[in-house]
Coordinates of C-alpha atoms in Angstrom, one line a residue:
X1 CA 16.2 -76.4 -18.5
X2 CA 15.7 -77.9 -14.9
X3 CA 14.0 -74.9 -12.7
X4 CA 15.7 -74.6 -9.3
X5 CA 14.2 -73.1 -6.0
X6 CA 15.9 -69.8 -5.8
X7 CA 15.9 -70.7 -2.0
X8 CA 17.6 -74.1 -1.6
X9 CA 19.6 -73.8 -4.5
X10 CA 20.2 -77.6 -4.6
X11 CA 16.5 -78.5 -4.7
X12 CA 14.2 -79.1 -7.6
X13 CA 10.8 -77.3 -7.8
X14 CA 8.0 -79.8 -7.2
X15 CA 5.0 -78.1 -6.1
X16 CA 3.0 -74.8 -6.4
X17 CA 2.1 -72.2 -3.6
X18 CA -1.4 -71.3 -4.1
X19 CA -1.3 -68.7 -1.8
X20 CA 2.3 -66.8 -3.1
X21 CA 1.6 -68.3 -6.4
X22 CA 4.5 -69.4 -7.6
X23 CA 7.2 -73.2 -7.6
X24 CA 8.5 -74.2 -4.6
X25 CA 10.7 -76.7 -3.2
X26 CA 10.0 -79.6 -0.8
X27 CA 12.5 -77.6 1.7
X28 CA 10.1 -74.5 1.5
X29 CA 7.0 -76.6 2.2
X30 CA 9.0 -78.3 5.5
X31 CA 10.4 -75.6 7.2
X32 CA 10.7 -73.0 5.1
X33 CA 8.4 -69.7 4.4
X34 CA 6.1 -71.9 2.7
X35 CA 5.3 -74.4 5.8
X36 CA 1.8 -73.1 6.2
X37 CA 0.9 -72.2 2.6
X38 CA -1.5 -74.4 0.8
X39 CA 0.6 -76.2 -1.9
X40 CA -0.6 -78.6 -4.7
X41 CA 1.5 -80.9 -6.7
X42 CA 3.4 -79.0 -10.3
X43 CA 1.3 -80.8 -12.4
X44 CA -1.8 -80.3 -10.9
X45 CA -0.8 -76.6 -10.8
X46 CA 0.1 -76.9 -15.0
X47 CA -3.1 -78.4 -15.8
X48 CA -5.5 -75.9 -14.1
X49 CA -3.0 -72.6 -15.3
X50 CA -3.0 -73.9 -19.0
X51 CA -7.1 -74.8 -18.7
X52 CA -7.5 -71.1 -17.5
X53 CA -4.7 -69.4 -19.9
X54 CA -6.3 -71.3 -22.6
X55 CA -10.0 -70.4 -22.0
X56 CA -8.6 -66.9 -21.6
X57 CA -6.7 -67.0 -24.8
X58 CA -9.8 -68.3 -27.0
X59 CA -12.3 -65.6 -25.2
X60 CA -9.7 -63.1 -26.7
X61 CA -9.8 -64.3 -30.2
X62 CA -13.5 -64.7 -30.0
X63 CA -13.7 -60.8 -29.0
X64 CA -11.1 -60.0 -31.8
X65 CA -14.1 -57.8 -33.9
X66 CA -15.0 -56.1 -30.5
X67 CA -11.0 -55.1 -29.9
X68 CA -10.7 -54.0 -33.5
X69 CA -14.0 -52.1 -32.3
X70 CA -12.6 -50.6 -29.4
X71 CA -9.1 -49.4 -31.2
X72 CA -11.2 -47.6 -33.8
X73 CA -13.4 -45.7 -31.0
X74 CA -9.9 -44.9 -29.3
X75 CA -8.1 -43.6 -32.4
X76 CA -11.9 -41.4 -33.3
X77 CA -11.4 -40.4 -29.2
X78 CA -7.4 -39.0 -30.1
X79 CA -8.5 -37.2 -33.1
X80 CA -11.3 -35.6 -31.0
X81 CA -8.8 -35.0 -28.2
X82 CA -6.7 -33.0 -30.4
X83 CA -9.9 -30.8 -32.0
X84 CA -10.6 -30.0 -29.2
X85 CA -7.5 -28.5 -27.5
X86 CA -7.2 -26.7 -30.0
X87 CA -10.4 -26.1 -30.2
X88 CA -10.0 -24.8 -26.3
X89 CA -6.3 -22.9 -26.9
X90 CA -8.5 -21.1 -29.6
X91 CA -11.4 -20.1 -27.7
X92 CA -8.9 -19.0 -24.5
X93 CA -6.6 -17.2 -26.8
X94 CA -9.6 -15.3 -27.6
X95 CA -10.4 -14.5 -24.3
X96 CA -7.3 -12.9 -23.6
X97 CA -7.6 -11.0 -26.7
X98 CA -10.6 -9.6 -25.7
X99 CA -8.1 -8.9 -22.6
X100 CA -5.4 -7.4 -24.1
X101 CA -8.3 -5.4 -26.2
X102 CA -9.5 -3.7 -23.3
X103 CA -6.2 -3.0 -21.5
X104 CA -4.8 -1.4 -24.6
X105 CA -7.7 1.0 -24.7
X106 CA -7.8 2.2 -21.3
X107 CA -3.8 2.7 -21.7
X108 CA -4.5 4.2 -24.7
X109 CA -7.2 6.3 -23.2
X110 CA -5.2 7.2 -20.1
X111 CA -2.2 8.5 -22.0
X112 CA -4.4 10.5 -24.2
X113 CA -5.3 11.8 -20.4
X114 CA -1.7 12.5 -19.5
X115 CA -0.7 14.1 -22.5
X116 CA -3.6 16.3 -22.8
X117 CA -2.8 17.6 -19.1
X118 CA 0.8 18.1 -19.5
X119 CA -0.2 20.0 -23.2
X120 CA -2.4 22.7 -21.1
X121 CA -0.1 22.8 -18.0
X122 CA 3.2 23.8 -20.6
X123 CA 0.8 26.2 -22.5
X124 CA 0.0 27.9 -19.2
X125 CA 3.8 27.4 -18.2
X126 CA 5.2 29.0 -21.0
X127 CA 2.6 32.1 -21.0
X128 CA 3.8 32.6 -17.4
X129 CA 7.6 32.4 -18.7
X130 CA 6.9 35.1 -21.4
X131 CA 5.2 37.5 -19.0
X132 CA 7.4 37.3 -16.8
X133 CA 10.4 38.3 -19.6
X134 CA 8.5 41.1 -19.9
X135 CA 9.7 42.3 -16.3
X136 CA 13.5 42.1 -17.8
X137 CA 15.1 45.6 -18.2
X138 CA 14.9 46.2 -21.4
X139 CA 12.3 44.0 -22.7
X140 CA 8.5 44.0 -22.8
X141 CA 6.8 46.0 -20.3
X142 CA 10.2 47.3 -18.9
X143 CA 10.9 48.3 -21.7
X144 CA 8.2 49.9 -23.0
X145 CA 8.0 51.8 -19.8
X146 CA 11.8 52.8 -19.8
X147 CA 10.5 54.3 -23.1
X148 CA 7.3 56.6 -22.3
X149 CA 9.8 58.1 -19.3
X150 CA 12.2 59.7 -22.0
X151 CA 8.5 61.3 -22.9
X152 CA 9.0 65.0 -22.3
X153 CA 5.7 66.2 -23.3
X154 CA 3.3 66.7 -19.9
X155 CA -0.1 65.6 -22.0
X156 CA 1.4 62.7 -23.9
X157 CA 3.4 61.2 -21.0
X158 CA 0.0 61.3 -18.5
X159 CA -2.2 59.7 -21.2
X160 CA -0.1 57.3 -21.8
X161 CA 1.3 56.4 -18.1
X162 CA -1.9 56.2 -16.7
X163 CA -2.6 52.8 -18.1
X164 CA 0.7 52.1 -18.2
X165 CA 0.9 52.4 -13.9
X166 CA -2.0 49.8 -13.8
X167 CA -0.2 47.2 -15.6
X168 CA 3.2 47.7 -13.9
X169 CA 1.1 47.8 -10.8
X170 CA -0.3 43.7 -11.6
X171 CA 3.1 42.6 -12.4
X172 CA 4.5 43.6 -9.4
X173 CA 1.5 41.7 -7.0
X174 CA 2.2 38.9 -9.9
X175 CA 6.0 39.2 -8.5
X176 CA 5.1 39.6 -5.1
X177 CA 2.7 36.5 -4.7
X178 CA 4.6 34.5 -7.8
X179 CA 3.0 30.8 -7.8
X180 CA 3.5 28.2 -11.2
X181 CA 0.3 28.7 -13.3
X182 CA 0.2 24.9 -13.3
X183 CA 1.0 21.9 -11.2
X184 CA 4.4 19.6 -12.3
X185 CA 3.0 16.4 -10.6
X186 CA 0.5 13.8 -11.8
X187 CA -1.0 12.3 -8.9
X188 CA -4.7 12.3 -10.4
X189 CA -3.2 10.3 -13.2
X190 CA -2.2 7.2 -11.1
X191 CA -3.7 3.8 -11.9
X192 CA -5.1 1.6 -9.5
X193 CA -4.7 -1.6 -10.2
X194 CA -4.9 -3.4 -7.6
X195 CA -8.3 -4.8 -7.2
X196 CA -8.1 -6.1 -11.1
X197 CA -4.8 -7.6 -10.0
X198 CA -6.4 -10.0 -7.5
X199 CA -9.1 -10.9 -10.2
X200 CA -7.1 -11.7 -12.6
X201 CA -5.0 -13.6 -9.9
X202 CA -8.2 -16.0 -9.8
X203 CA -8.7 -16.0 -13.1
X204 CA -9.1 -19.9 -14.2
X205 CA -10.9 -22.4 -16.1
X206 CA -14.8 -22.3 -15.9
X207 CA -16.0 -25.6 -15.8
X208 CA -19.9 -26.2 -15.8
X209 CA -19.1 -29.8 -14.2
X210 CA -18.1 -29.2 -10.8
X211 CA -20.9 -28.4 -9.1
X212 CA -22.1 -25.3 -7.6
X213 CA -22.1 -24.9 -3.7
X214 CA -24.7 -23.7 -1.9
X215 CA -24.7 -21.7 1.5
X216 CA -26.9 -24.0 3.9
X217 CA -28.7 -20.9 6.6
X218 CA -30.2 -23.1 8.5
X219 CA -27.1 -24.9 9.8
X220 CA -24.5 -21.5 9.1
X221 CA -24.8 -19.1 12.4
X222 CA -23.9 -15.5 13.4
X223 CA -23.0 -15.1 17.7
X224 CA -20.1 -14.4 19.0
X225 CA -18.0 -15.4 15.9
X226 CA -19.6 -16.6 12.2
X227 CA -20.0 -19.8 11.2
X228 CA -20.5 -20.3 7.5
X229 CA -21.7 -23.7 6.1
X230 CA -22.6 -25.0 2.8
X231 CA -23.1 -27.8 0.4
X232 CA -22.9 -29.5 -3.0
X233 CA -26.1 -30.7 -4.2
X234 CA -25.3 -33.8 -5.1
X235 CA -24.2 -34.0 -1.7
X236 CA -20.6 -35.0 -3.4
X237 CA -17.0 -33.4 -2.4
X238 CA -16.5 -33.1 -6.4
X239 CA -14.1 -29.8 -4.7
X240 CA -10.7 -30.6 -3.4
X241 CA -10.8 -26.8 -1.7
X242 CA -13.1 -24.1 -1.8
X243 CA -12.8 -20.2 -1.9
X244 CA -15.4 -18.4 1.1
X245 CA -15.5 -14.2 0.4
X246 CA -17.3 -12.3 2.0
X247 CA -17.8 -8.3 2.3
X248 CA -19.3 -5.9 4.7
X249 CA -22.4 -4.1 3.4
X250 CA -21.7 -0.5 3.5
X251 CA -23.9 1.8 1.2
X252 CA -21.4 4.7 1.5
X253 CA -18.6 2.9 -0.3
X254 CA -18.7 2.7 -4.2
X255 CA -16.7 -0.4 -5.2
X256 CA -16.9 -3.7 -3.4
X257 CA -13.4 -5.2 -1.8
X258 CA -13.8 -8.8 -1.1
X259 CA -12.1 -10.6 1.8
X260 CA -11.3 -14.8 1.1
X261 CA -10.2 -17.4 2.7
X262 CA -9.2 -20.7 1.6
X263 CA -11.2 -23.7 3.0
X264 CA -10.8 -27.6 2.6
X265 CA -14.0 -28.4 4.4
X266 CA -17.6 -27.1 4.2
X267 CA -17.8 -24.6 6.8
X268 CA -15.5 -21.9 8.2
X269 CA -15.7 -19.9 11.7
X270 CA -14.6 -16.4 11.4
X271 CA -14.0 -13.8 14.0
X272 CA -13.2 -10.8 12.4
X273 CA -16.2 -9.6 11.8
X274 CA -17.9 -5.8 12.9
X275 CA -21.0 -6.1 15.9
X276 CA -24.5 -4.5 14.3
X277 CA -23.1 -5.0 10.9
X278 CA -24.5 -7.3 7.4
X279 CA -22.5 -8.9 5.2
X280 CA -22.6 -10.8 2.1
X281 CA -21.4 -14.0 1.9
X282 CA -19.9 -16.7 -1.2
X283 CA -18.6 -19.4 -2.0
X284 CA -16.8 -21.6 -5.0
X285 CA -15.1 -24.7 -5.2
X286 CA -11.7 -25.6 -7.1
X287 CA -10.9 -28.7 -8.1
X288 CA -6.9 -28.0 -10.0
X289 CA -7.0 -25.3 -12.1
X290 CA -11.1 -25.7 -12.4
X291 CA -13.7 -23.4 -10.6
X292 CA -17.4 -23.6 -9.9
X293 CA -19.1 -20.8 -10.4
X294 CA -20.0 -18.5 -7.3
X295 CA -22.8 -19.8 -5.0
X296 CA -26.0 -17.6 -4.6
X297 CA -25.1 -14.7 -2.6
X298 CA -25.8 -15.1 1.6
X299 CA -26.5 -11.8 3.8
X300 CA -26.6 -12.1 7.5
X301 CA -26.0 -9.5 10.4
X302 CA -24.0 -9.9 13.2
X303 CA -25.6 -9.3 16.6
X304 CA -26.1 -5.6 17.6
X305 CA -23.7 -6.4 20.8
X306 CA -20.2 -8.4 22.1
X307 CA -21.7 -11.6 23.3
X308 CA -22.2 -12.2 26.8
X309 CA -21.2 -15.4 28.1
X310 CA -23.0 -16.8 31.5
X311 CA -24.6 -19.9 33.0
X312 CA -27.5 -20.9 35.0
X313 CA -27.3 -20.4 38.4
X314 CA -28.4 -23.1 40.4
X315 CA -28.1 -21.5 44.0
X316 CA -29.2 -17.7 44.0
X317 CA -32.8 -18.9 44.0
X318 CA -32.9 -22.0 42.0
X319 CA -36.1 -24.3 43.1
X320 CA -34.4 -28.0 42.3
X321 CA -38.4 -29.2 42.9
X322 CA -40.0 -27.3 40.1
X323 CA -36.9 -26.2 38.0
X324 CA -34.3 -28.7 36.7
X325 CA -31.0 -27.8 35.1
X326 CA -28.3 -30.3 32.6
X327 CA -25.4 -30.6 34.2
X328 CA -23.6 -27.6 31.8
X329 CA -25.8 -25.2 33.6
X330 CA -26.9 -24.4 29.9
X331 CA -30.6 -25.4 29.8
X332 CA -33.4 -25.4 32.0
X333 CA -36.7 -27.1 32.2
X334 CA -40.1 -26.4 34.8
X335 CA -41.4 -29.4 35.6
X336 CA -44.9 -29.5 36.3
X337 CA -45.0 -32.5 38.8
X338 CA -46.7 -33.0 42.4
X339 CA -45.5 -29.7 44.3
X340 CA -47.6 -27.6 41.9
X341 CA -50.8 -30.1 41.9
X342 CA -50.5 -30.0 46.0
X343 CA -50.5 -26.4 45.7
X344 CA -53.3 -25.9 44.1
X345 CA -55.2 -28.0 46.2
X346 CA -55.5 -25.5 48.9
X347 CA -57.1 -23.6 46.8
X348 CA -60.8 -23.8 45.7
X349 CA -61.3 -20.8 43.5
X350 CA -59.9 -18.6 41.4
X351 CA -56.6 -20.1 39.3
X352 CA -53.0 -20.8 40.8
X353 CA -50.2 -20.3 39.1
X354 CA -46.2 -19.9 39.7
X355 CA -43.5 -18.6 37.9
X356 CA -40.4 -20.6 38.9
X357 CA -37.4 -17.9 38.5
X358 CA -34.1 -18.5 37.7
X359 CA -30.8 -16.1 36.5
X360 CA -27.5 -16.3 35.1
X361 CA -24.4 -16.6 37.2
X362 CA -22.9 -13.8 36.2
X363 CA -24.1 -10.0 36.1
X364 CA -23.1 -6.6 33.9
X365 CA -21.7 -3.6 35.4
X366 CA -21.6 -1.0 32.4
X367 CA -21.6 -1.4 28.3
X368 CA -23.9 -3.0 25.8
X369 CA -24.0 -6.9 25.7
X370 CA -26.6 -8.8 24.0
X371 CA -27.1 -12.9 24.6
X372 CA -29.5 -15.6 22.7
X373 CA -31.4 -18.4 23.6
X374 CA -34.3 -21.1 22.5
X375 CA -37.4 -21.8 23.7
X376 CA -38.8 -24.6 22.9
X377 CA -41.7 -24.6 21.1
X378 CA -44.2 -27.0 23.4
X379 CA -43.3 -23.8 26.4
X380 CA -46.6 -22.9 28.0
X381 CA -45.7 -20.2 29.9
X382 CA -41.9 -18.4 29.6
X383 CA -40.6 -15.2 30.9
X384 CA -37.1 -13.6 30.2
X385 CA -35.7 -10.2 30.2
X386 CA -33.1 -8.7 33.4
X387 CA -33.0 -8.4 37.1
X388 CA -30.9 -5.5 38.9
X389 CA -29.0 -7.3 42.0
X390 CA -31.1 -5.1 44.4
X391 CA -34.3 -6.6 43.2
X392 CA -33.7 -10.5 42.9
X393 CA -33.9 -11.3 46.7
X394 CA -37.9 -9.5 46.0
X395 CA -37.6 -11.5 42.6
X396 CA -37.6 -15.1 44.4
X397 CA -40.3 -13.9 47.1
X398 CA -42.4 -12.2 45.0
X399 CA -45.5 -12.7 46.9
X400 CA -47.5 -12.3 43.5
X401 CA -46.8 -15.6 42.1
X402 CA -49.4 -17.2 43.8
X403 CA -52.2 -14.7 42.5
X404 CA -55.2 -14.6 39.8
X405 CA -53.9 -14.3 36.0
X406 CA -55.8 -10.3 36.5
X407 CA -51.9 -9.8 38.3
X408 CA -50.0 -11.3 35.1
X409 CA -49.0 -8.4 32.5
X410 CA -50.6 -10.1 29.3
X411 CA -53.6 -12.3 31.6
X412 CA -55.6 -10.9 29.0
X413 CA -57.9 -8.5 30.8
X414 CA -58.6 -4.8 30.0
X415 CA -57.9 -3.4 33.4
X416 CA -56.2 0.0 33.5
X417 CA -55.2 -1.1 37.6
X418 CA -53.5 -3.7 35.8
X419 CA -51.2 -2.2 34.1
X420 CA -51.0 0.3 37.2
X421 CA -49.7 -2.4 39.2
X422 CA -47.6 -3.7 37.2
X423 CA -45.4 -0.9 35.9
X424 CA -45.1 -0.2 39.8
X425 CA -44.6 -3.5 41.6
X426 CA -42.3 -5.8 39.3
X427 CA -39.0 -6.1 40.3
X428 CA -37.5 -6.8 36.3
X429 CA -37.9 -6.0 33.3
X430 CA -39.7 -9.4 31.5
X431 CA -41.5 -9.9 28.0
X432 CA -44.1 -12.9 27.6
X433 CA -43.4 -16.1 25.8
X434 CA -45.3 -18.9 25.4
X435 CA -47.5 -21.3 23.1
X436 CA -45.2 -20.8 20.2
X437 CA -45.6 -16.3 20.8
X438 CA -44.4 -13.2 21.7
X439 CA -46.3 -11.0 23.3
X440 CA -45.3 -7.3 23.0
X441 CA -46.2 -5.8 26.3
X442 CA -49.1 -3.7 26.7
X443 CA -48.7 0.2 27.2
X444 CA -51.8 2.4 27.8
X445 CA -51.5 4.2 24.6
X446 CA -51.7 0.3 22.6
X447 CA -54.9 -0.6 20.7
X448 CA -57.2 -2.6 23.1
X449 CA -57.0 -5.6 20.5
X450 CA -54.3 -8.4 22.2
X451 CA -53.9 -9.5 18.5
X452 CA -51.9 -6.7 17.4
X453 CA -49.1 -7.0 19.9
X454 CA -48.7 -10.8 19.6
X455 CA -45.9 -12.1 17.5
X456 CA -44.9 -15.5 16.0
X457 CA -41.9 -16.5 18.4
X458 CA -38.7 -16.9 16.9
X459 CA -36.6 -20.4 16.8
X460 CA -33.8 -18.0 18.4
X461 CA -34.7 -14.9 20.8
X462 CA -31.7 -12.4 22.1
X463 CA -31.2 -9.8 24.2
X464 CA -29.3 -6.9 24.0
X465 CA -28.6 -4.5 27.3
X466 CA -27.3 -1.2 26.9
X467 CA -26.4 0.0 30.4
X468 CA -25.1 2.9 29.5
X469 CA -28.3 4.3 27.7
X470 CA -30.4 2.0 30.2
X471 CA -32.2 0.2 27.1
X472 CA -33.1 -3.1 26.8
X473 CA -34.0 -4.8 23.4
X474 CA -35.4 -8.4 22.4
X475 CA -34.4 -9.2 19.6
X476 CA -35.1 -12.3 16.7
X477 CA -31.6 -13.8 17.1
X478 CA -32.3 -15.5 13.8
X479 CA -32.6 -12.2 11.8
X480 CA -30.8 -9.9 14.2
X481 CA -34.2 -7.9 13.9
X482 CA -35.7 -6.1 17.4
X483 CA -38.9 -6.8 18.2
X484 CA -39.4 -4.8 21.2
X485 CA -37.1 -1.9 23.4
X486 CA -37.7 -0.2 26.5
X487 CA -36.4 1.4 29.2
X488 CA -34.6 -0.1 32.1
X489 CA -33.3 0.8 35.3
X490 CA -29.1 0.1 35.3
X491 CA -28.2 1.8 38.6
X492 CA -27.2 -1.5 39.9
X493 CA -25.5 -5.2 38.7
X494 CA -28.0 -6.3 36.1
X495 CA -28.4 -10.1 35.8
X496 CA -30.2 -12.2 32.7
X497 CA -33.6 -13.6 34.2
X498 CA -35.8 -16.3 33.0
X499 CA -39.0 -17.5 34.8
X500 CA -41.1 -21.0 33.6
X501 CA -44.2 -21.9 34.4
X502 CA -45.9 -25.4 33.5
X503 CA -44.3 -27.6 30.9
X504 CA -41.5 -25.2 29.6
X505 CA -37.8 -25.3 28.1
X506 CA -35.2 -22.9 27.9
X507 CA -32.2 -23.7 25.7
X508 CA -29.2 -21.0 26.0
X509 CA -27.4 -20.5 22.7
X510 CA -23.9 -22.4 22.3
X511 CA -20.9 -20.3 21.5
X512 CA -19.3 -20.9 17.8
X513 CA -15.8 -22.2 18.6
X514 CA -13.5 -23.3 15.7
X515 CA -14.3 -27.1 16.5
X516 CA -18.1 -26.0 17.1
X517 CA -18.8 -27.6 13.4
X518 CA -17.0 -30.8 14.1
X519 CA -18.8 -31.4 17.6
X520 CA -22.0 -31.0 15.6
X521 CA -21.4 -33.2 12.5
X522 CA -20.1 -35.9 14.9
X523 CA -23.6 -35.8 16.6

């Protein structure tokens, strides 16, 4: 039979389309869909398709044993297959008999419970009924007593009256003040179920294949809401969604309630979380009906305060020559350039040094607040605490900053004036940093060692302001743990301060939004 282009009915197929593969017609090469296709003549086409159909054919045949192989492997795989489903339905059935097992006792056990109760409650019931008979004319007591008054004998009737009078006497208070000898509800004998509701609601297949996620601290955060990130080992999304629970730590409580959220990427931001609070954290993956196991539990506190929000302020007292700011307003570095070598040229003992201040835009009238920041870790010389707003204009002309280090609070020297001047001449309330330290400031009750108050500094410092006890408290943001607390003066506006001196970086810390985790993997 003659092959026809489906096309151009009319027309013969001549030649092959290399491109779609298939006859075509001299009309389809001209001007049809064909016209830029690479074509080659029909029996060029049928010599190279039967040289390749052939060589394909005799590969087959010469792999006829391996085939044969592979079928026998497949059927081995089916039998297998079917072993071990049942294998499986067996071992799950099990596991739900161990279930039922349990449930049936405690059911057991708590009807036991209920019909004990109601047994003593009708006991005491009934005893109350048949005492209370007794008080019938005619019956019991009443009667009895009807029957010692038709006593005419004086002796006999008070011997046997007197006790009589003491037990009329208790039935009547019983009658006056009458209340059931037992209770007719069973509240204490409701079953709470819930919490083994919602485990058995994620009750599922255990699979020791997908692998187990780990919470990542490092790149997880706690501010002004909680960022929680983790990872597969293998680096490998083997998880199409994964199950985040977390729990506030609260010693008081007995049993544990778990909050979850459902999550199709690695890290979550969550905002309902409790200020000066820990809680544990983790986290599983799903992948169908197959879990991981849970993740190593994570605890981390939130900070002890709301978080304040607030910017550098480049015009209350900024120095653009020393100090200079990103354009965010959200970090700040002392540049030690010419002004500073000029200054100290004037000078031909002693040492000069400044401290280059510089606050946030935006002050705290009452409440607690706390705020974090980084300092980075080639800082010589770095100075941060508060300001009131009565003491910065003395702040920025602080005619100590050009001075001897015997004015700076941890210079180093064992001078009681020191101190003495300093408690009464600084306008803020400022801890050390610097050199990769903390330094804990001196009191006069410290030991005289400088050792003992100096601290490794932190990758994250915070501070928390409580206005309303005038505290402030420096905290490691990392590990929401305070290093240091005193007193401070909170009659007025109180501002953050920071003050650099030399080669020095202050970083503040970036607020976790919900697309703070996407900004940063982007980066």
């Amino acid at each position: 039979q003659i092959l026809m282009c489906p096309e151009h009915e009319m027309e013969r197929v001549n030649m092959y389309c290399e491109i779609c593969r298939r006859p075509v017609c001299h009309l389809c090469k001209l001007g049809g869909g064909h016209a830029n296709h690479r074509v080659t003549t029909m029996s060029t086409a049928y010599k190279t398709l039967k040289e390749k159909l052939s060589k394909d054919i005799e590969y087959l045949i010469s792999k006829e044993s391996q085939v044969k192989a592979h079928i026998t492997q497949l059927d081995l795989l089916l039998k297998e297959t079917e072993c071990n489903s049942e294998r499986a339905k067996q071992e799950a059935s099990q596991s739900f008999e161990k279930l039922y097992h349990v449930l049936e006792e405690k059911q057991s056990a708590a009807l036991r419970a209920i019909e004990t109760s109601k047994n003593i409650r009708l006991e005491k019931l009934q005893a109350q009924v048949e005492e209370y008979q007794g008080l019938l004319e005619n019956n019991g007591l009443v009667g009895y007593a009807q029957e010692v008054l038709k006593e005419t004998d004086p002796s006999c009737f008070v011997q046997t009256a007197k006790q009589l009078h003491v037990r009329i006497q208790k039935a009547t208070e019983s009658l006056k003040s009458f209340r059931p000898a037992a209770e007719t509800t069973f509240e204490d004998f409701v079953v709470d179920t819930a919490k083994q509701e919602d485990i058995l609601g994620d009750l599922s297949f255990h699979s020791n294949g997908l692998e187990i996620p780990e919470i990542n601290e490092e790149q997880s955060r706690m501010y002004n809401k909680a960022l929680i990130s983790w990872e597969c080992p293998g680096k490998t999304d083997s998880a199409d969604i994964y199950v985040l629970e977390y729990h506030k730590l609260n010693k008081e409580e007995e049993s544990v309630t778990w909050q979850k959220t459902e999550v199709c990427g690695k890290s979550k931001v969550l905002s309902d979380l409790d200020d000066d609070s820990s809680y544990a954290f983790r986290v599983r993956g799903y992948k169908g009906s197959i879990c991981s196991p849970w993740s190593r539990e994570v605890i981390m506190r939130t900070p002890p305060a709301p978080v304040f929000s607030f910017l550098f302020d480049d015009k209350c007292g900024y120095n653009n020559e020393h100090l200079q700011l990103n354009p965010r307003r959200t970090s700040v570095e002392s540049m030690a350039g010419f002004p500073l070598l000029l200054g100290s040229e004037r000078l031909q003992v002693g040492c000069y040094t400044t401290l280059d201040y510089i606050i946030g835009d935006t002050g705290i009238a009452k409440g607690k607040h706390f705020w974090a920041f980084h300092v980075e870790a080639y800082s010589y010389l770095v100075k941060v605490g508060v300001v009131p707003s009565n003491k910065i204009q003395k702040l920025f002309h602080n005619t100590h900053d050009v001075t001897s280090p015997r004015y700076e609070q941890d210079s180093g020297h064992d001078s009681g004036s020191e101190d003495a001047f300093f408690d009464s001449s600084q306008p803020c309330t400022l801890v050390t940093l610097g050199m990769k330290k903390f330094f804990i400031p001196a009191k006069p009750t410290a030991p005289k060692d400088p050792a003992s108050r100096i601290l490794p500094l932190p990758s994250c410092l915070g501070i928390c302001l409580d206005c309303d006890r005038g505290r402030v408290g420096f905290y490691d943001a990392g590990r929401m743990k305070c290093l240091y607390e005193c007193e401070v003066d909170c009659s007025g506006l109180m501002y953050p301060a920071f003050a650099l001196m030399g080669g020095a970086a202050v970083h503040l810390e970036e607020a976790v939004t919900a697309k703070y985790r996407e900004y940063h993997d982007s980066i």
